[in-house]
Amino acid sequence: MNRDHVFVCGHPALDFAATLRARRSARFEVLVTPERLTAWYLESGLVDRITPGREGDVREAVAVREALYRLVTDRRLGEDFTPEALDVVNAAARRPPVTPQLTSHGRRTEATPGQALATVAGQAVELLSGPDVPLLKECGNPECTRVYIDRSRGMRRQWCGMESCGNKIKAAAYRARKKAAPATH
């Protein structure tokens, strides 16, 4: 399968929240069509098969994603949860989630877009009420707004991912140093 989406945050709910990129600047929306939403659910490993989505599924997913991002930000900053965002995520989490089935060939997970979204919302509830909250960090790239779980030794990780942000920042810093260094002949 061709993977168009990036999964570097260490948790499906955080990767889902990161489907709107560069929130402080260019704002790149990943979930622009029902097909892109379906692709995210498949590529995330949440489902093996999903019924085709509609525009309403995209609007609902974006609303849940934005509420989830607000709650992640609230928790990361040690603030009280925003009540409206809490209501949106909890309402989605109350719906029936994805239910894996056992087949003669192994595990198979088929779902509707609503079930997939309910599963992401349920995962968000578990994350934001669980032991990983102190490990939530925002990427050190000023253009990136991904939040990830930092399980590195000493919590020294600076980037959401080396390929997505770390290499870009390191290369830019190297070029800046080379440009600033006096030429030696």
Coordinates of N, CA, C and O in Angstrom, one line a residue:
M1 N 0.8 -1.2 0.0 CA 0.0 0.0 0.0 C 0.9 1.2 0.0 O 1.9 1.3 0.7
N2 N 0.5 2.2 -0.8 CA 1.2 3.5 -0.8 C 0.9 4.3 0.4 O -0.3 4.5 0.7
R3 N 1.9 4.7 1.2 CA 1.7 5.4 2.4 C 1.9 6.9 2.2 O 3.0 7.4 2.0
D4 N 0.7 7.6 2.2 CA 0.8 9.1 2.0 C 0.9 9.8 3.4 O 1.3 11.0 3.4
H5 N 0.5 9.2 4.4 CA 0.4 9.8 5.7 C 1.6 9.5 6.6 O 2.3 8.6 6.4
V6 N 1.9 10.4 7.6 CA 3.0 10.3 8.4 C 2.6 9.9 9.8 O 1.6 10.4 10.4
F7 N 3.3 8.9 10.4 CA 2.9 8.4 11.7 C 4.2 8.4 12.6 O 4.9 7.5 12.6
V8 N 4.5 9.6 13.2 CA 5.7 9.7 14.0 C 5.4 10.1 15.4 O 6.4 10.3 16.2
C9 N 4.2 10.3 15.8 CA 3.9 10.8 17.1 C 3.9 9.8 18.3 O 3.8 10.2 19.4
G10 N 3.9 8.5 18.0 CA 3.9 7.5 19.0 C 2.6 7.1 19.6 O 2.5 6.3 20.5
H11 N 1.5 7.6 19.0 CA 0.2 7.3 19.4 C -0.8 7.7 18.3 O -0.7 8.8 17.7
P12 N -1.8 6.8 18.0 CA -2.7 7.1 16.9 C -3.5 8.3 17.1 O -3.7 9.1 16.1
A13 N -3.9 8.7 18.3 CA -4.7 9.9 18.5 C -3.8 11.1 18.2 O -4.3 12.1 17.7
L14 N -2.5 11.1 18.6 CA -1.6 12.2 18.3 C -1.4 12.3 16.8 O -1.3 13.4 16.2
D15 N -1.2 11.2 16.1 CA -1.0 11.2 14.7 C -2.3 11.8 14.0 O -2.2 12.5 13.0
F16 N -3.4 11.4 14.5 CA -4.7 12.0 14.0 C -4.8 13.5 14.2 O -5.1 14.2 13.3
A17 N -4.4 13.9 15.4 CA -4.4 15.4 15.6 C -3.4 16.1 14.7 O -3.6 17.3 14.4
A18 N -2.4 15.4 14.3 CA -1.4 16.0 13.4 C -1.8 16.0 11.9 O -0.9 16.4 11.1
T19 N -3.0 15.7 11.6 CA -3.4 15.7 10.2 C -3.7 17.1 9.7 O -4.0 17.3 8.5
L20 N -3.6 18.1 10.6 CA -3.5 19.5 10.1 C -2.2 19.9 10.6 O -1.8 20.0 11.7
R21 N -1.3 20.2 9.6 CA 0.1 20.5 9.8 C 0.4 22.0 9.8 O -0.4 22.7 9.2
A22 N 1.5 22.3 10.4 CA 1.9 23.7 10.4 C 0.8 24.7 10.8 O 0.5 25.7 10.1
R23 N 0.2 24.4 11.9 CA -1.0 25.2 12.4 C -0.6 26.7 12.6 O -1.5 27.5 12.5
R24 N 0.6 27.0 12.9 CA 1.0 28.4 13.2 C 1.3 29.2 11.9 O 1.5 30.4 12.0
S25 N 1.5 28.5 10.8 CA 1.9 29.2 9.6 C 1.1 28.8 8.3 O 0.1 29.3 8.1
A26 N 1.6 27.8 7.6 CA 1.1 27.5 6.3 C -0.2 26.7 6.4 O -1.0 26.7 5.4
R27 N -0.5 26.0 7.5 CA -1.7 25.2 7.7 C -2.0 24.3 6.5 O -2.7 24.7 5.6
F28 N -1.4 23.1 6.6 CA -1.6 22.1 5.5 C -2.6 21.1 6.0 O -2.3 20.3 6.9
E29 N -3.8 21.1 5.3 CA -4.8 20.1 5.7 C -4.7 18.8 5.0 O -4.5 18.8 3.7
V30 N -4.6 17.7 5.7 CA -4.4 16.4 5.1 C -5.8 15.8 4.8 O -5.9 15.1 3.8
L31 N -6.8 16.0 5.6 CA -8.1 15.4 5.5 C -9.0 16.2 4.6 O -10.0 16.8 5.0
V32 N -8.7 16.3 3.3 CA -9.4 17.2 2.4 C -10.5 16.5 1.7 O -11.4 17.2 1.1
T33 N -10.5 15.2 1.6 CA -11.6 14.4 0.9 C -11.9 13.2 1.7 O -11.1 12.7 2.6
P34 N -13.1 12.6 1.5 CA -13.4 11.3 2.1 C -12.3 10.2 1.8 O -12.0 9.4 2.7
E35 N -11.8 10.3 0.6 CA -10.7 9.3 0.3 C -9.5 9.5 1.1 O -8.8 8.5 1.5
R36 N -9.1 10.7 1.4 CA -7.9 10.9 2.2 C -8.1 10.5 3.7 O -7.2 10.0 4.3
L37 N -9.4 10.7 4.2 CA -9.7 10.2 5.5 C -9.7 8.7 5.5 O -9.1 8.1 6.5
T38 N -10.2 8.1 4.5 CA -10.2 6.6 4.5 C -8.8 6.1 4.4 O -8.4 5.1 5.1
A39 N -7.9 6.8 3.6 CA -6.5 6.4 3.5 C -5.8 6.5 4.9 O -5.0 5.6 5.3
W40 N -6.1 7.5 5.6 CA -5.5 7.7 7.0 C -5.9 6.5 7.9 O -5.0 5.9 8.5
Y41 N -7.2 6.2 7.9 CA -7.6 5.1 8.7 C -7.0 3.8 8.4 O -6.5 3.0 9.2
L42 N -6.8 3.5 7.1 CA -6.2 2.3 6.6 C -4.7 2.3 6.9 O -4.2 1.3 7.4
E43 N -4.0 3.4 6.6 CA -2.6 3.5 6.8 C -2.2 3.4 8.2 O -1.1 3.0 8.6
S44 N -3.1 3.9 9.1 CA -2.8 3.9 10.5 C -2.8 2.5 11.1 O -2.3 2.3 12.2
G45 N -3.4 1.6 10.4 CA -3.5 0.2 10.9 C -4.7 0.0 11.8 O -5.0 -1.0 12.4
L46 N -5.5 1.1 11.9 CA -6.7 1.0 12.7 C -7.7 0.0 12.2 O -8.4 -0.7 12.9
V47 N -7.8 0.0 10.8 CA -8.7 -0.9 10.2 C -8.0 -1.6 9.0 O -7.1 -1.1 8.5
D48 N -8.6 -2.7 8.6 CA -8.1 -3.4 7.4 C -9.0 -3.1 6.2 O -8.5 -3.1 5.1
R49 N -10.2 -2.7 6.5 CA -11.2 -2.4 5.4 C -12.1 -1.4 6.0 O -12.5 -1.6 7.2
I50 N -12.6 -0.5 5.2 CA -13.5 0.6 5.7 C -14.5 0.9 4.6 O -14.1 0.9 3.4
T51 N -15.7 1.1 5.0 CA -16.7 1.5 4.0 C -16.4 2.9 3.5 O -15.9 3.7 4.3
P52 N -16.7 3.2 2.3 CA -16.4 4.5 1.8 C -17.1 5.6 2.6 O -18.2 5.5 3.0
G53 N -16.3 6.7 2.8 CA -16.8 7.8 3.6 C -17.5 8.8 2.7 O -17.4 8.8 1.5
R54 N -18.1 9.8 3.4 CA -18.8 10.9 2.7 C -18.2 12.2 3.2 O -17.5 12.2 4.2
E55 N -18.6 13.3 2.6 CA -18.1 14.6 3.1 C -18.5 14.9 4.6 O -17.7 15.5 5.3
G56 N -19.6 14.4 5.0 CA -20.0 14.6 6.4 C -19.1 13.9 7.3 O -18.8 14.3 8.4
D57 N -18.5 12.7 6.9 CA -17.5 12.0 7.7 C -16.3 12.8 7.9 O -15.7 12.9 8.9
V58 N -15.9 13.5 6.8 CA -14.7 14.4 6.9 C -14.9 15.6 7.8 O -14.1 15.9 8.7
R59 N -16.1 16.2 7.7 CA -16.4 17.3 8.6 C -16.4 16.9 10.0 O -15.9 17.6 10.9
E60 N -17.0 15.7 10.3 CA -17.0 15.2 11.7 C -15.6 14.9 12.2 O -15.2 15.2 13.3
A61 N -14.8 14.2 11.3 CA -13.5 13.9 11.7 C -12.6 15.1 12.0 O -11.9 15.2 13.0
V62 N -12.8 16.2 11.2 CA -12.0 17.4 11.4 C -12.5 18.1 12.7 O -11.6 18.5 13.5
A63 N -13.8 18.0 13.0 CA -14.2 18.6 14.3 C -13.7 17.9 15.5 O -13.2 18.5 16.4
V64 N -13.6 16.5 15.4 CA -13.1 15.7 16.5 C -11.6 16.0 16.6 O -11.0 16.1 17.7
R65 N -10.9 16.0 15.4 CA -9.5 16.3 15.4 C -9.1 17.6 16.1 O -8.2 17.7 16.9
E66 N -9.9 18.6 15.7 CA -9.6 20.0 16.3 C -9.8 20.0 17.8 O -9.1 20.6 18.6
A67 N -10.9 19.3 18.3 CA -11.2 19.2 19.7 C -10.1 18.4 20.4 O -9.6 18.8 21.5
L68 N -9.6 17.3 19.8 CA -8.6 16.5 20.3 C -7.3 17.3 20.4 O -6.6 17.3 21.5
Y69 N -6.9 18.1 19.4 CA -5.7 18.9 19.5 C -5.8 19.9 20.6 O -4.8 20.2 21.3
R70 N -7.0 20.5 20.8 CA -7.2 21.5 21.9 C -6.9 20.8 23.2 O -6.3 21.3 24.1
L71 N -7.5 19.6 23.4 CA -7.3 18.8 24.7 C -5.9 18.4 24.9 O -5.4 18.5 26.0
V72 N -5.2 18.0 23.8 CA -3.8 17.6 24.0 C -3.0 18.8 24.4 O -2.1 18.8 25.3
T73 N -3.3 20.0 23.8 CA -2.6 21.2 24.1 C -2.9 21.6 25.5 O -2.0 22.0 26.3
D74 N -4.1 21.5 25.9 CA -4.5 21.9 27.3 C -3.7 21.0 28.3 O -3.1 21.5 29.3
R75 N -3.7 19.7 28.0 CA -3.0 18.8 28.9 C -1.5 19.0 28.9 O -0.9 19.0 30.0
R76 N -0.9 19.2 27.8 CA 0.5 19.5 27.6 C 0.9 20.7 28.4 O 2.0 20.8 29.0
L77 N 0.1 21.7 28.4 CA 0.4 23.0 29.1 C -0.1 23.0 30.6 O 0.1 24.0 31.3
G78 N -0.7 21.9 31.0 CA -1.1 21.8 32.4 C -2.3 22.6 32.7 O -2.6 23.0 33.8
E79 N -3.1 22.9 31.7 CA -4.3 23.7 31.9 C -5.6 22.8 32.0 O -5.5 21.6 31.6
D80 N -6.7 23.3 32.5 CA -7.9 22.6 32.5 C -8.4 22.4 31.1 O -8.1 23.2 30.2
F81 N -9.1 21.2 30.9 CA -9.6 20.9 29.5 C -10.6 22.0 29.1 O -11.4 22.4 29.9
T82 N -10.6 22.3 27.9 CA -11.6 23.2 27.3 C -12.9 22.4 27.2 O -13.0 21.4 26.6
P83 N -14.0 22.9 27.9 CA -15.2 22.1 28.0 C -15.8 21.7 26.6 O -16.3 20.6 26.5
E84 N -15.8 22.7 25.7 CA -16.4 22.3 24.4 C -15.7 21.2 23.7 O -16.3 20.3 23.1
A85 N -14.3 21.3 23.8 CA -13.5 20.2 23.2 C -13.7 18.9 23.9 O -13.8 17.9 23.2
L86 N -13.9 18.9 25.2 CA -14.1 17.7 25.9 C -15.5 17.1 25.5 O -15.5 15.9 25.3
D87 N -16.5 17.9 25.3 CA -17.8 17.4 24.9 C -17.7 16.7 23.5 O -18.3 15.7 23.3
V88 N -17.0 17.3 22.6 CA -16.9 16.8 21.2 C -16.1 15.4 21.2 O -16.6 14.4 20.6
V89 N -15.0 15.3 21.9 CA -14.3 14.1 22.0 C -15.0 13.0 22.7 O -15.1 11.9 22.3
N90 N -15.6 13.4 23.8 CA -16.4 12.4 24.6 C -17.6 11.9 23.8 O -17.9 10.7 23.9
A91 N -18.3 12.7 23.1 CA -19.4 12.3 22.3 C -19.0 11.3 21.2 O -19.6 10.3 21.0
A92 N -17.8 11.6 20.6 CA -17.3 10.6 19.6 C -16.9 9.3 20.2 O -17.1 8.2 19.7
A93 N -16.3 9.4 21.4 CA -15.8 8.2 22.1 C -17.0 7.3 22.6 O -16.8 6.1 22.8
R94 N -18.2 7.9 22.8 CA -19.3 7.1 23.2 C -19.9 6.2 22.1 O -20.7 5.3 22.4
R95 N -19.6 6.5 20.9 CA -20.2 5.8 19.8 C -19.5 4.4 19.7 O -18.4 4.2 20.2
P96 N -20.1 3.4 19.0 CA -19.5 2.1 18.8 C -18.2 2.2 18.1 O -18.1 2.7 17.0
P97 N -17.1 1.6 18.7 CA -15.8 1.6 18.1 C -15.6 0.4 17.1 O -16.5 -0.4 16.9
V98 N -14.4 0.4 16.5 CA -14.0 -0.7 15.7 C -14.0 -2.0 16.5 O -13.5 -1.9 17.6
T99 N -14.4 -3.1 16.0 CA -14.4 -4.3 16.7 C -13.7 -5.4 15.8 O -14.2 -5.8 14.8
P100 N -12.5 -5.7 16.2 CA -11.7 -6.7 15.4 C -12.4 -8.1 15.5 O -13.0 -8.4 16.5
Q101 N -12.3 -8.9 14.4 CA -12.9 -10.2 14.3 C -11.8 -11.2 14.0 O -10.8 -10.9 13.3
L102 N -12.0 -12.4 14.6 CA -11.0 -13.5 14.3 C -11.5 -14.3 13.1 O -12.7 -14.6 13.0
T103 N -10.6 -14.5 12.1 CA -11.0 -15.3 11.0 C -10.0 -16.5 10.9 O -9.0 -16.5 11.6
S104 N -10.2 -17.4 10.0 CA -9.3 -18.5 9.8 C -7.9 -18.0 9.4 O -7.0 -18.8 9.5
H105 N -7.8 -16.8 8.9 CA -6.6 -16.3 8.4 C -5.9 -15.3 9.4 O -4.9 -14.7 9.1
G106 N -6.6 -15.1 10.5 CA -6.1 -14.2 11.5 C -7.1 -13.1 11.9 O -8.3 -13.2 11.7
R107 N -6.6 -12.0 12.3 CA -7.4 -10.9 12.8 C -7.8 -10.0 11.5 O -7.1 -9.7 10.7
R108 N -9.1 -9.6 11.5 CA -9.6 -8.8 10.4 C -10.5 -7.7 11.1 O -11.3 -8.0 11.9
T109 N -10.2 -6.5 10.7 CA -11.0 -5.3 11.2 C -11.6 -4.5 10.1 O -10.9 -3.9 9.3
E110 N -12.9 -4.6 10.1 CA -13.7 -3.9 9.1 C -14.6 -2.9 9.9 O -15.0 -3.2 11.0
A111 N -14.7 -1.7 9.3 CA -15.5 -0.6 10.1 C -16.1 0.4 9.1 O -15.8 0.4 7.9
T112 N -16.9 1.2 9.7 CA -17.5 2.4 9.0 C -16.6 3.6 9.5 O -15.8 3.5 10.5
P113 N -16.6 4.7 8.7 CA -15.9 5.8 9.2 C -16.2 6.3 10.6 O -15.4 6.7 11.4
G114 N -17.5 6.1 11.0 CA -17.9 6.5 12.3 C -17.3 5.6 13.4 O -16.9 6.1 14.5
Q115 N -17.2 4.3 13.1 CA -16.6 3.4 14.1 C -15.1 3.7 14.2 O -14.5 3.7 15.3
A116 N -14.4 4.0 13.1 CA -13.0 4.4 13.1 C -12.8 5.6 13.9 O -11.9 5.7 14.7
L117 N -13.6 6.6 13.7 CA -13.5 7.9 14.4 C -13.7 7.7 15.9 O -13.0 8.2 16.8
A118 N -14.7 6.8 16.3 CA -15.0 6.5 17.7 C -13.8 5.9 18.3 O -13.5 6.1 19.5
T119 N -13.1 5.0 17.6 CA -11.9 4.3 18.1 C -10.8 5.3 18.4 O -10.2 5.3 19.4
V120 N -10.6 6.3 17.4 CA -9.6 7.3 17.7 C -9.9 8.1 18.9 O -9.0 8.4 19.7
A121 N -11.2 8.5 19.0 CA -11.6 9.3 20.2 C -11.4 8.5 21.5 O -11.0 9.1 22.5
G122 N -11.7 7.2 21.5 CA -11.5 6.4 22.6 C -10.0 6.3 23.0 O -9.7 6.3 24.2
Q123 N -9.2 6.2 22.0 CA -7.7 6.1 22.2 C -7.3 7.5 22.8 O -6.4 7.5 23.7
A124 N -7.9 8.6 22.4 CA -7.5 9.9 22.9 C -7.9 10.0 24.4 O -7.1 10.5 25.2
V125 N -9.1 9.4 24.8 CA -9.5 9.4 26.2 C -8.5 8.7 27.0 O -8.0 9.1 28.1
E126 N -8.0 7.5 26.5 CA -7.1 6.7 27.2 C -5.7 7.4 27.4 O -5.1 7.4 28.4
L127 N -5.3 8.0 26.3 CA -4.0 8.8 26.3 C -4.1 9.9 27.3 O -3.2 10.1 28.1
L128 N -5.1 10.7 27.2 CA -5.2 12.0 28.0 C -5.5 11.7 29.5 O -5.5 12.7 30.3
S129 N -5.9 10.5 29.8 CA -6.1 10.2 31.2 C -5.1 9.2 31.7 O -5.3 8.7 32.8
G130 N -4.1 8.9 31.0 CA -3.1 7.9 31.3 C -1.8 8.3 31.7 O -1.5 9.5 31.8
P131 N -0.9 7.4 31.8 CA 0.5 7.7 32.4 C 1.4 8.4 31.4 O 2.5 8.9 31.8
D132 N 1.0 8.5 30.1 CA 1.9 9.1 29.1 C 1.8 10.6 29.0 O 2.6 11.3 28.3
V133 N 0.9 11.2 29.8 CA 0.7 12.7 29.7 C 1.9 13.4 30.0 O 2.3 14.4 29.2
P134 N 2.8 13.1 31.0 CA 4.0 13.9 31.2 C 5.0 13.7 30.1 O 5.9 14.5 30.0
L135 N 4.8 12.8 29.2 CA 5.7 12.6 28.1 C 5.3 13.3 26.8 O 6.0 13.2 25.8
L136 N 4.2 14.1 26.8 CA 3.8 14.8 25.6 C 4.7 16.0 25.4 O 4.9 16.8 26.3
K137 N 5.2 16.1 24.2 CA 6.0 17.3 23.8 C 5.6 17.7 22.4 O 5.2 16.9 21.6
E138 N 5.8 19.0 22.2 CA 5.6 19.6 20.8 C 6.9 19.6 20.1 O 8.0 19.8 20.7
C139 N 6.9 19.3 18.8 CA 8.1 19.3 18.0 C 8.9 20.6 18.1 O 8.3 21.7 18.2
G140 N 10.2 20.5 18.1 CA 11.1 21.6 18.2 C 11.2 22.4 16.9 O 11.8 23.5 16.9
N141 N 10.7 22.0 15.8 CA 10.6 22.7 14.6 C 9.5 23.8 14.7 O 8.4 23.5 14.9
P142 N 9.9 25.1 14.7 CA 8.9 26.1 14.9 C 7.7 26.1 13.9 O 6.7 26.6 14.2
E143 N 8.0 25.5 12.7 CA 6.9 25.4 11.7 C 6.0 24.2 12.0 O 4.9 24.1 11.4
C144 N 6.4 23.2 12.8 CA 5.7 22.0 13.0 C 4.9 22.2 14.3 O 5.4 22.7 15.3
T145 N 3.7 21.6 14.3 CA 2.9 21.7 15.5 C 2.5 20.3 16.0 O 1.5 20.1 16.7
R146 N 3.2 19.3 15.5 CA 2.9 17.9 16.0 C 3.3 17.7 17.4 O 4.3 18.2 17.9
V147 N 2.4 17.0 18.2 CA 2.7 16.7 19.5 C 3.0 15.2 19.5 O 2.3 14.4 18.9
Y148 N 4.1 14.8 20.2 CA 4.5 13.4 20.2 C 4.7 12.9 21.7 O 4.8 13.7 22.6
I149 N 4.9 11.6 21.8 CA 5.2 11.0 23.1 C 6.7 10.8 23.1 O 7.3 10.1 22.2
D150 N 7.4 11.5 24.0 CA 8.9 11.4 24.1 C 9.3 10.3 25.1 O 9.2 10.5 26.3
R151 N 9.6 9.1 24.5 CA 10.1 8.0 25.4 C 11.6 7.9 25.3 O 12.1 6.8 25.7
S152 N 12.3 8.9 24.8 CA 13.7 8.8 24.7 C 14.3 8.9 26.1 O 13.8 9.4 27.0
R153 N 15.5 8.4 26.2 CA 16.3 8.4 27.4 C 16.5 9.8 27.8 O 17.0 10.7 27.1
G154 N 16.1 10.2 29.0 CA 16.2 11.5 29.5 C 15.3 12.5 28.9 O 15.4 13.7 29.1
M155 N 14.3 12.0 28.2 CA 13.3 12.9 27.4 C 14.1 14.0 26.7 O 13.8 15.2 26.8
R156 N 15.0 13.6 25.8 CA 15.8 14.6 25.1 C 15.4 14.7 23.6 O 16.1 15.4 22.9
R157 N 14.4 14.0 23.2 CA 14.0 14.0 21.8 C 13.5 15.4 21.6 O 12.8 16.0 22.4
Q158 N 13.9 16.0 20.4 CA 13.5 17.4 20.1 C 12.5 17.5 18.9 O 11.8 18.5 18.8
W159 N 12.4 16.4 18.1 CA 11.6 16.5 16.9 C 10.6 15.4 16.9 O 10.7 14.3 17.4
C160 N 9.5 15.7 16.1 CA 8.4 14.7 16.0 C 9.0 13.5 15.3 O 8.7 12.3 15.6
G161 N 9.9 13.7 14.3 CA 10.6 12.6 13.6 C 11.8 13.2 12.9 O 11.8 14.3 12.4
M162 N 12.8 12.4 12.7 CA 14.0 12.9 12.1 C 13.7 13.2 10.6 O 14.2 14.2 10.1
E163 N 13.0 12.2 9.9 CA 12.8 12.5 8.5 C 11.9 13.7 8.2 O 12.1 14.4 7.3
S164 N 10.9 13.8 9.1 CA 9.9 14.9 8.8 C 10.4 16.3 9.3 O 10.2 17.2 8.6
C165 N 11.1 16.3 10.4 CA 11.5 17.7 10.9 C 13.0 17.7 11.3 O 13.7 18.7 11.0
G166 N 13.5 16.8 12.0 CA 14.9 16.8 12.5 C 15.9 17.1 11.4 O 16.8 17.9 11.6
N167 N 15.9 16.3 10.4 CA 16.9 16.5 9.3 C 16.8 17.9 8.7 O 17.8 18.5 8.3
K168 N 15.6 18.4 8.5 CA 15.4 19.7 7.9 C 16.0 20.8 8.7 O 16.7 21.7 8.2
I169 N 15.8 20.7 10.0 CA 16.3 21.7 11.0 C 17.8 21.6 11.0 O 18.6 22.6 11.0
K170 N 18.3 20.4 11.1 CA 19.8 20.2 11.2 C 20.5 20.6 9.9 O 21.6 21.3 10.0
A171 N 19.9 20.4 8.8 CA 20.5 20.8 7.5 C 20.5 22.3 7.4 O 21.5 22.9 7.0
A172 N 19.4 22.9 7.8 CA 19.3 24.4 7.8 C 20.3 25.0 8.7 O 21.0 26.0 8.4
A173 N 20.5 24.5 9.9 CA 21.5 25.0 10.8 C 22.9 24.8 10.3 O 23.8 25.7 10.4
Y174 N 23.2 23.7 9.6 CA 24.5 23.5 9.0 C 24.8 24.5 7.9 O 25.9 25.1 7.8
R175 N 23.8 24.7 7.0 CA 23.9 25.7 6.0 C 24.2 27.1 6.5 O 25.0 27.8 6.0
A176 N 23.5 27.4 7.6 CA 23.7 28.7 8.2 C 25.1 28.9 8.8 O 25.7 29.9 8.7
R177 N 25.6 27.8 9.4 CA 26.9 27.9 10.0 C 28.0 28.0 8.8 O 28.9 28.8 8.9
K178 N 27.8 27.3 7.7 CA 28.7 27.3 6.6 C 28.7 28.7 6.0 O 29.8 29.3 5.6
K179 N 27.5 29.3 5.9 CA 27.4 30.7 5.3 C 28.1 31.7 6.2 O 28.7 32.7 5.7
A180 N 27.9 31.5 7.5 CA 28.5 32.5 8.5 C 30.0 32.4 8.7 O 30.6 33.3 9.1
A181 N 30.5 31.2 8.4 CA 31.9 30.9 8.6 C 32.8 31.7 7.6 O 32.4 31.7 6.4
P182 N 33.9 32.3 8.1 CA 34.7 33.0 7.1 C 35.4 32.0 6.2 O 35.7 30.9 6.6
A183 N 35.5 32.4 4.9 CA 36.1 31.5 3.9 C 37.6 31.4 4.2 O 38.3 32.4 4.5
T184 N 38.1 30.2 4.2 CA 39.5 30.0 4.4 C 40.2 29.5 3.1 O 39.7 28.7 2.4
H185 N 41.3 30.2 2.8 CA 41.9 29.9 1.5 C 43.3 29.3 1.8 O 44.1 29.6 2.5

